[in-house]
mmCIF file of C-alpha atoms in Angstrom:
data_model
loop_
_atom_site.group_PDB
_atom_site.id
_atom_site.type_symbol
_atom_site.label_atom_id
_atom_site.label_comp_id
_atom_site.label_asym_id
_atom_site.label_seq_id
_atom_site.Cartn_x
_atom_site.Cartn_y
_atom_site.Cartn_z
ATOM 1 C CA ASP R 1 -11.929 8.665 -9.615
ATOM 2 C CA VAL R 2 -12.528 5.830 -6.764
ATOM 3 C CA LYS R 3 -13.105 7.143 -3.531
ATOM 4 C CA VAL R 4 -12.321 4.638 -0.515
ATOM 5 C CA THR R 5 -13.218 5.924 2.814
ATOM 6 C CA GLN R 6 -12.473 5.052 6.786
ATOM 7 C CA SER R 7 -14.630 5.649 9.444
ATOM 8 C CA SER R 8 -12.001 7.798 11.517
ATOM 9 C CA ARG R 9 -8.475 9.128 10.436
ATOM 10 C CA TYR R 10 -7.913 9.641 14.518
ATOM 11 C CA LEU R 11 -8.812 7.198 17.169
ATOM 12 C CA VAL R 12 -7.850 6.975 20.723
ATOM 13 C CA LYS R 13 -8.961 3.271 22.794
ATOM 14 C CA ARG R 14 -7.980 2.022 26.133
ATOM 15 C CA THR R 15 -6.106 -1.846 26.406
ATOM 16 C CA GLY R 16 -8.557 -4.108 26.226
ATOM 17 C CA GLU R 17 -11.922 -2.841 24.096
ATOM 18 C CA LYS R 18 -13.055 -3.540 21.372
ATOM 19 C CA VAL R 19 -12.385 -1.672 18.115
ATOM 20 C CA PHE R 20 -13.889 -1.902 14.904
ATOM 21 C CA LEU R 21 -12.318 -0.190 11.803
ATOM 22 C CA GLU R 22 -14.862 0.182 8.607
ATOM 23 C CA CYS R 23 -13.321 1.124 5.847
ATOM 24 C CA VAL R 24 -15.672 1.378 2.037
ATOM 25 C CA GLN R 25 -15.068 1.816 -1.335
ATOM 26 C CA ASP R 26 -17.924 2.974 -4.169
ATOM 27 C CA MET R 27 -16.556 1.855 -7.081
ATOM 28 C CA ASP R 28 -18.154 -2.156 -7.096
ATOM 29 C CA HIS R 29 -14.157 -3.460 -5.979
ATOM 30 C CA GLU R 30 -13.789 -6.884 -6.288
ATOM 31 C CA ASN R 31 -10.978 -6.946 -4.042
ATOM 32 C CA MET R 32 -10.034 -5.422 -0.579
ATOM 33 C CA PHE R 33 -7.011 -5.184 2.248
ATOM 34 C CA TRP R 34 -6.315 -4.097 5.797
ATOM 35 C CA TYR R 35 -3.094 -3.077 5.467
ATOM 36 C CA ARG R 36 -0.694 -1.882 8.658
ATOM 37 C CA GLN R 37 2.295 0.259 8.342
ATOM 38 C CA ASP R 38 4.493 1.213 10.929
ATOM 39 C CA PRO R 39 7.610 2.865 10.808
ATOM 40 C CA GLY R 40 10.711 1.255 9.584
ATOM 41 C CA LEU R 41 8.363 -2.177 8.649
ATOM 42 C CA GLY R 42 6.543 -0.543 5.790
ATOM 43 C CA LEU R 43 2.978 -1.862 5.046
ATOM 44 C CA ARG R 44 2.463 -5.481 5.915
ATOM 45 C CA LEU R 45 -0.765 -7.170 4.554
ATOM 46 C CA ILE R 46 -3.297 -8.290 7.711
ATOM 47 C CA TYR R 47 -6.174 -9.666 6.059
ATOM 48 C CA PHE R 48 -7.438 -9.077 2.861
ATOM 49 C CA SER R 49 -10.823 -10.694 0.784
ATOM 50 C CA TYR R 50 -12.188 -11.096 -2.581
ATOM 51 C CA ASP R 51 -15.930 -11.663 -2.491
ATOM 52 C CA VAL R 52 -18.410 -10.673 0.214
ATOM 53 C CA LYS R 53 -18.347 -13.595 3.001
ATOM 54 C CA MET R 54 -14.826 -14.020 1.548
ATOM 55 C CA LYS R 55 -11.801 -13.244 3.906
ATOM 56 C CA GLU R 56 -8.376 -14.184 3.509
ATOM 57 C CA LYS R 57 -5.029 -13.853 5.952
ATOM 58 C CA GLY R 58 -2.808 -12.274 5.018
ATOM 59 C CA ASP R 59 0.607 -11.801 6.744
ATOM 60 C CA ILE R 60 0.283 -10.945 10.471
ATOM 61 C CA PRO R 61 -3.586 -11.838 11.169
ATOM 62 C CA GLU R 62 -3.336 -12.513 14.934
ATOM 63 C CA GLY R 63 -5.099 -10.066 17.403
ATOM 64 C CA TYR R 64 -7.614 -9.402 14.609
ATOM 65 C CA SER R 65 -10.567 -10.795 12.398
ATOM 66 C CA VAL R 66 -12.364 -8.971 9.453
ATOM 67 C CA SER R 67 -16.097 -9.423 8.423
ATOM 68 C CA ARG R 68 -16.940 -8.589 4.908
ATOM 69 C CA GLU R 69 -20.805 -8.242 4.140
ATOM 70 C CA LYS R 70 -21.938 -6.748 1.712
ATOM 71 C CA LYS R 71 -19.249 -5.582 -1.383
ATOM 72 C CA GLU R 72 -18.730 -2.017 -0.745
ATOM 73 C CA ARG R 73 -17.794 -2.669 2.807
ATOM 74 C CA PHE R 74 -15.298 -4.137 4.750
ATOM 75 C CA SER R 75 -13.906 -3.794 8.551
ATOM 76 C CA LEU R 76 -11.028 -4.240 10.717
ATOM 77 C CA ILE R 77 -12.272 -6.127 14.347
ATOM 78 C CA LEU R 78 -9.359 -5.756 16.657
ATOM 79 C CA GLU R 79 -10.960 -8.125 19.582
ATOM 80 C CA SER R 80 -9.607 -6.640 22.375
ATOM 81 C CA ALA R 81 -7.486 -3.838 21.899
ATOM 82 C CA SER R 82 -3.463 -3.883 22.999
ATOM 83 C CA THR R 83 -0.651 -1.014 22.884
ATOM 84 C CA ASN R 84 1.422 -3.281 20.257
ATOM 85 C CA GLN R 85 -1.700 -2.881 18.275
ATOM 86 C CA THR R 86 -1.232 1.343 18.095
ATOM 87 C CA SER R 87 0.031 1.602 14.466
ATOM 88 C CA MET R 88 -1.761 3.739 10.998
ATOM 89 C CA TYR R 89 -4.246 1.416 9.503
ATOM 90 C CA LEU R 90 -4.877 1.591 6.036
ATOM 91 C CA CYS R 91 -7.669 -0.393 3.966
ATOM 92 C CA ALA R 92 -7.645 -0.855 -0.067
ATOM 93 C CA SER R 93 -9.516 -2.023 -2.541
ATOM 94 C CA SER R 94 -8.510 -3.359 -6.239
ATOM 95 C CA LEU R 95 -10.319 -4.411 -9.343
ATOM 96 C CA ASN R 96 -10.209 -8.262 -9.314
ATOM 97 C CA GLN R 97 -8.419 -8.245 -13.123
ATOM 98 C CA GLY R 98 -7.394 -12.309 -13.100
ATOM 99 C CA LEU R 99 -3.751 -12.827 -14.656
ATOM 100 C CA ALA R 100 -3.759 -8.788 -15.651
ATOM 101 C CA GLY R 101 -3.313 -7.913 -11.138
ATOM 102 C CA GLY R 102 -3.932 -3.798 -11.070
ATOM 103 C CA PRO R 103 -3.234 -0.503 -8.505
ATOM 104 C CA GLN R 104 -4.833 -0.838 -5.921
ATOM 105 C CA TYR R 105 -6.618 1.938 -4.031
ATOM 106 C CA PHE R 106 -6.010 3.198 -0.654
ATOM 107 C CA GLY R 107 -8.212 5.421 2.375
ATOM 108 C CA PRO R 108 -6.637 8.444 4.061
ATOM 109 C CA GLY R 109 -5.918 5.925 7.137
ATOM 110 C CA THR R 110 -6.155 5.423 10.559
ATOM 111 C CA ARG R 111 -4.106 6.529 12.991
ATOM 112 C CA LEU R 112 -5.236 4.182 16.469
ATOM 113 C CA LEU R 113 -4.080 5.171 19.542
ATOM 114 C CA VAL R 114 -4.112 2.195 22.150
ATOM 115 C CA LEU R 115 -3.539 3.067 25.591
ATOM 116 C CA SER K 1 7.122 -11.017 4.190
ATOM 117 C CA GLN K 2 9.285 -8.323 2.593
ATOM 118 C CA GLN K 3 9.355 -8.337 -1.102
ATOM 119 C CA GLY K 4 10.647 -5.199 -2.043
ATOM 120 C CA GLU K 5 13.295 -2.768 -0.883
ATOM 121 C CA GLU K 6 13.813 0.312 -2.111
ATOM 122 C CA ASP K 7 17.007 2.185 -1.833
ATOM 123 C CA PRO K 8 17.866 5.087 -0.596
ATOM 124 C CA GLN K 9 16.266 5.713 2.367
ATOM 125 C CA ALA K 10 16.318 8.711 2.389
ATOM 126 C CA LEU K 11 16.880 11.035 -0.525
ATOM 127 C CA SER K 12 17.447 15.179 0.405
ATOM 128 C CA ILE K 13 17.360 16.918 -3.168
ATOM 129 C CA GLN K 14 16.674 20.663 -4.446
ATOM 130 C CA GLU K 15 14.184 21.358 -6.486
ATOM 131 C CA GLY K 16 14.960 21.158 -10.083
ATOM 132 C CA GLU K 17 16.881 18.667 -10.260
ATOM 133 C CA ASN K 18 15.831 15.096 -10.935
ATOM 134 C CA ALA K 19 15.600 12.027 -8.130
ATOM 135 C CA THR K 20 16.289 8.154 -8.577
ATOM 136 C CA MET K 21 14.700 6.134 -6.847
ATOM 137 C CA ASN K 22 15.850 1.996 -6.863
ATOM 138 C CA CYS K 23 13.906 -1.092 -5.809
ATOM 139 C CA SER K 24 14.877 -4.910 -5.536
ATOM 140 C CA TYR K 25 12.596 -7.844 -5.205
ATOM 141 C CA LYS K 26 12.739 -11.966 -4.875
ATOM 142 C CA THR K 27 11.012 -13.846 -6.711
ATOM 143 C CA SER K 28 9.263 -13.956 -9.931
ATOM 144 C CA ILE K 29 7.106 -11.356 -10.042
ATOM 145 C CA ASN K 30 3.879 -10.518 -13.016
ATOM 146 C CA ASN K 31 4.266 -6.473 -11.978
ATOM 147 C CA LEU K 32 5.864 -3.717 -10.494
ATOM 148 C CA GLN K 33 4.297 -0.653 -8.681
ATOM 149 C CA TRP K 34 4.576 2.808 -7.817
ATOM 150 C CA TYR K 35 3.201 4.518 -5.279
ATOM 151 C CA ARG K 36 3.767 7.496 -3.189
ATOM 152 C CA GLN K 37 2.561 8.445 0.636
ATOM 153 C CA ASN K 38 2.391 12.325 1.765
ATOM 154 C CA SER K 39 3.085 12.484 4.855
ATOM 155 C CA GLY K 40 -0.013 10.648 7.214
ATOM 156 C CA ARG K 41 -1.394 10.116 4.172
ATOM 157 C CA GLY K 42 -3.070 6.843 2.556
ATOM 158 C CA LEU K 43 -0.776 6.052 -0.559
ATOM 159 C CA VAL K 44 -1.640 6.528 -4.306
ATOM 160 C CA HIS K 45 -0.323 4.858 -6.975
ATOM 161 C CA LEU K 46 1.384 6.030 -9.919
ATOM 162 C CA ILE K 47 2.767 3.439 -11.836
ATOM 163 C CA LEU K 48 2.853 0.340 -13.537
ATOM 164 C CA ILE K 49 4.933 -2.338 -14.919
ATOM 165 C CA ARG K 50 4.381 -5.632 -16.065
ATOM 166 C CA SER K 51 7.554 -8.217 -16.170
ATOM 167 C CA ASN K 52 7.366 -8.155 -20.175
ATOM 168 C CA GLU K 53 8.556 -4.555 -19.740
ATOM 169 C CA ARG K 54 11.262 -2.868 -19.556
ATOM 170 C CA GLU K 55 10.440 0.996 -18.970
ATOM 171 C CA LYS K 56 7.632 2.608 -18.355
ATOM 172 C CA HIS K 57 6.844 6.785 -18.379
ATOM 173 C CA SER K 58 3.876 9.122 -16.911
ATOM 174 C CA GLY K 59 4.666 13.259 -17.717
ATOM 175 C CA ARG K 60 7.642 13.577 -15.374
ATOM 176 C CA LEU K 61 7.975 10.030 -14.063
ATOM 177 C CA ARG K 62 10.228 7.230 -15.106
ATOM 178 C CA VAL K 63 10.217 3.928 -14.335
ATOM 179 C CA THR K 64 12.740 1.420 -15.300
ATOM 180 C CA LEU K 65 12.413 -3.017 -14.530
ATOM 181 C CA ASP K 66 15.070 -5.354 -15.052
ATOM 182 C CA THR K 67 13.643 -8.679 -14.411
ATOM 183 C CA SER K 68 17.054 -10.242 -14.688
ATOM 184 C CA LYS K 69 18.605 -8.263 -11.571
ATOM 185 C CA LYS K 70 14.768 -8.601 -10.083
ATOM 186 C CA SER K 71 15.259 -4.422 -9.573
ATOM 187 C CA SER K 72 13.357 -1.811 -10.169
ATOM 188 C CA SER K 73 13.672 2.640 -10.398
ATOM 189 C CA LEU K 74 11.915 5.364 -10.257
ATOM 190 C CA LEU K 75 12.944 8.324 -11.777
ATOM 191 C CA ILE K 76 11.312 11.988 -11.048
ATOM 192 C CA THR K 77 12.335 14.657 -12.926
ATOM 193 C CA ALA K 78 12.945 18.278 -12.477
ATOM 194 C CA SER K 79 11.778 17.515 -8.449
ATOM 195 C CA ARG K 80 9.300 20.163 -7.394
ATOM 196 C CA ALA K 81 8.941 20.837 -3.607
ATOM 197 C CA ALA K 82 4.898 19.677 -3.976
ATOM 198 C CA ASP K 83 6.703 15.558 -4.801
ATOM 199 C CA THR K 84 8.457 15.718 -0.871
ATOM 200 C CA ALA K 85 6.558 11.910 0.044
ATOM 201 C CA SER K 86 7.521 8.614 0.590
ATOM 202 C CA TYR K 87 7.861 6.659 -2.098
ATOM 203 C CA PHE K 88 7.456 2.604 -2.159
ATOM 204 C CA CYS K 89 7.542 -0.113 -4.810
ATOM 205 C CA ALA K 90 5.438 -3.297 -4.254
ATOM 206 C CA THR K 91 5.403 -6.548 -6.110
ATOM 207 C CA ALA K 92 2.006 -8.889 -7.179
ATOM 208 C CA THR K 93 3.762 -11.961 -8.226
ATOM 209 C CA SER K 94 2.513 -14.208 -11.114
ATOM 210 C CA TYR K 95 1.263 -16.740 -9.227
ATOM 211 C CA ASN K 96 -1.287 -14.307 -7.405
ATOM 212 C CA THR K 97 -1.668 -10.990 -8.889
ATOM 213 C CA ASP K 98 -3.854 -8.888 -6.596
ATOM 214 C CA LYS K 99 -2.151 -9.240 -3.493
ATOM 215 C CA LEU K 100 0.556 -6.577 -3.328
ATOM 216 C CA ILE K 101 4.096 -6.353 -1.093
ATOM 217 C CA PHE K 102 5.528 -3.424 -0.062
ATOM 218 C CA GLY K 103 8.725 -2.992 0.496
ATOM 219 C CA THR K 104 9.488 -0.262 3.586
ATOM 220 C CA GLY K 105 10.216 2.735 1.217
ATOM 221 C CA THR K 106 12.000 5.539 0.381
ATOM 222 C CA ARG K 107 11.598 9.153 2.101
ATOM 223 C CA LEU K 108 12.380 12.051 -0.245
ATOM 224 C CA GLN K 109 12.560 15.819 0.411
ATOM 225 C CA VAL K 110 13.156 18.718 -1.624
ATOM 226 C CA PHE K 111 13.898 21.837 -1.032
ATOM 227 C CA PRO K 112 13.020 25.027 -2.599
#
């Protein structure tokens, strides 16, 4: 079974702090994704990566950056946390199946509260 | 950008009843997927249906796809209390099959 793990389930940070959210997958997937989930807005894509050291902006990249130095690890960075970044953050991975497409496998989520 | 919209937003039924959720989307798709999310947890993939398929089954789940109407439905038969969760549809477009666009979800409550 695919396993996607996230470094924290719950996190409380103060405004202006730098925040690192880590995600690790153990199935050698090429693709990795970061989403945020807010009530009434569903899942919104922040950044994704198709390969090591590659990254692409999603729908809401402002205020975030990412790092993918190793294939299994994809980090989301909040350079200076703000209260409007309080949210549930979900990491996912998937196999690159070209034109076929395929499912994404999600981690358990990190609930971040910025005070 | 939201591609899928689920209907209804919330659904309450008794154990043993069937639950039907609908999803509408806007652009051409390569495939459509359904996910379940238990409260406060990550999403779990349930089923994937490709644009050239009309119906697919997996256990108590039945998914239909109507590309002419740009809509899909998820039917859960003989619901159980353990089916209580939020259900999301997600679409992959033909030009980017790796990136999914999620709807806002249907919250299903199954009462014992």
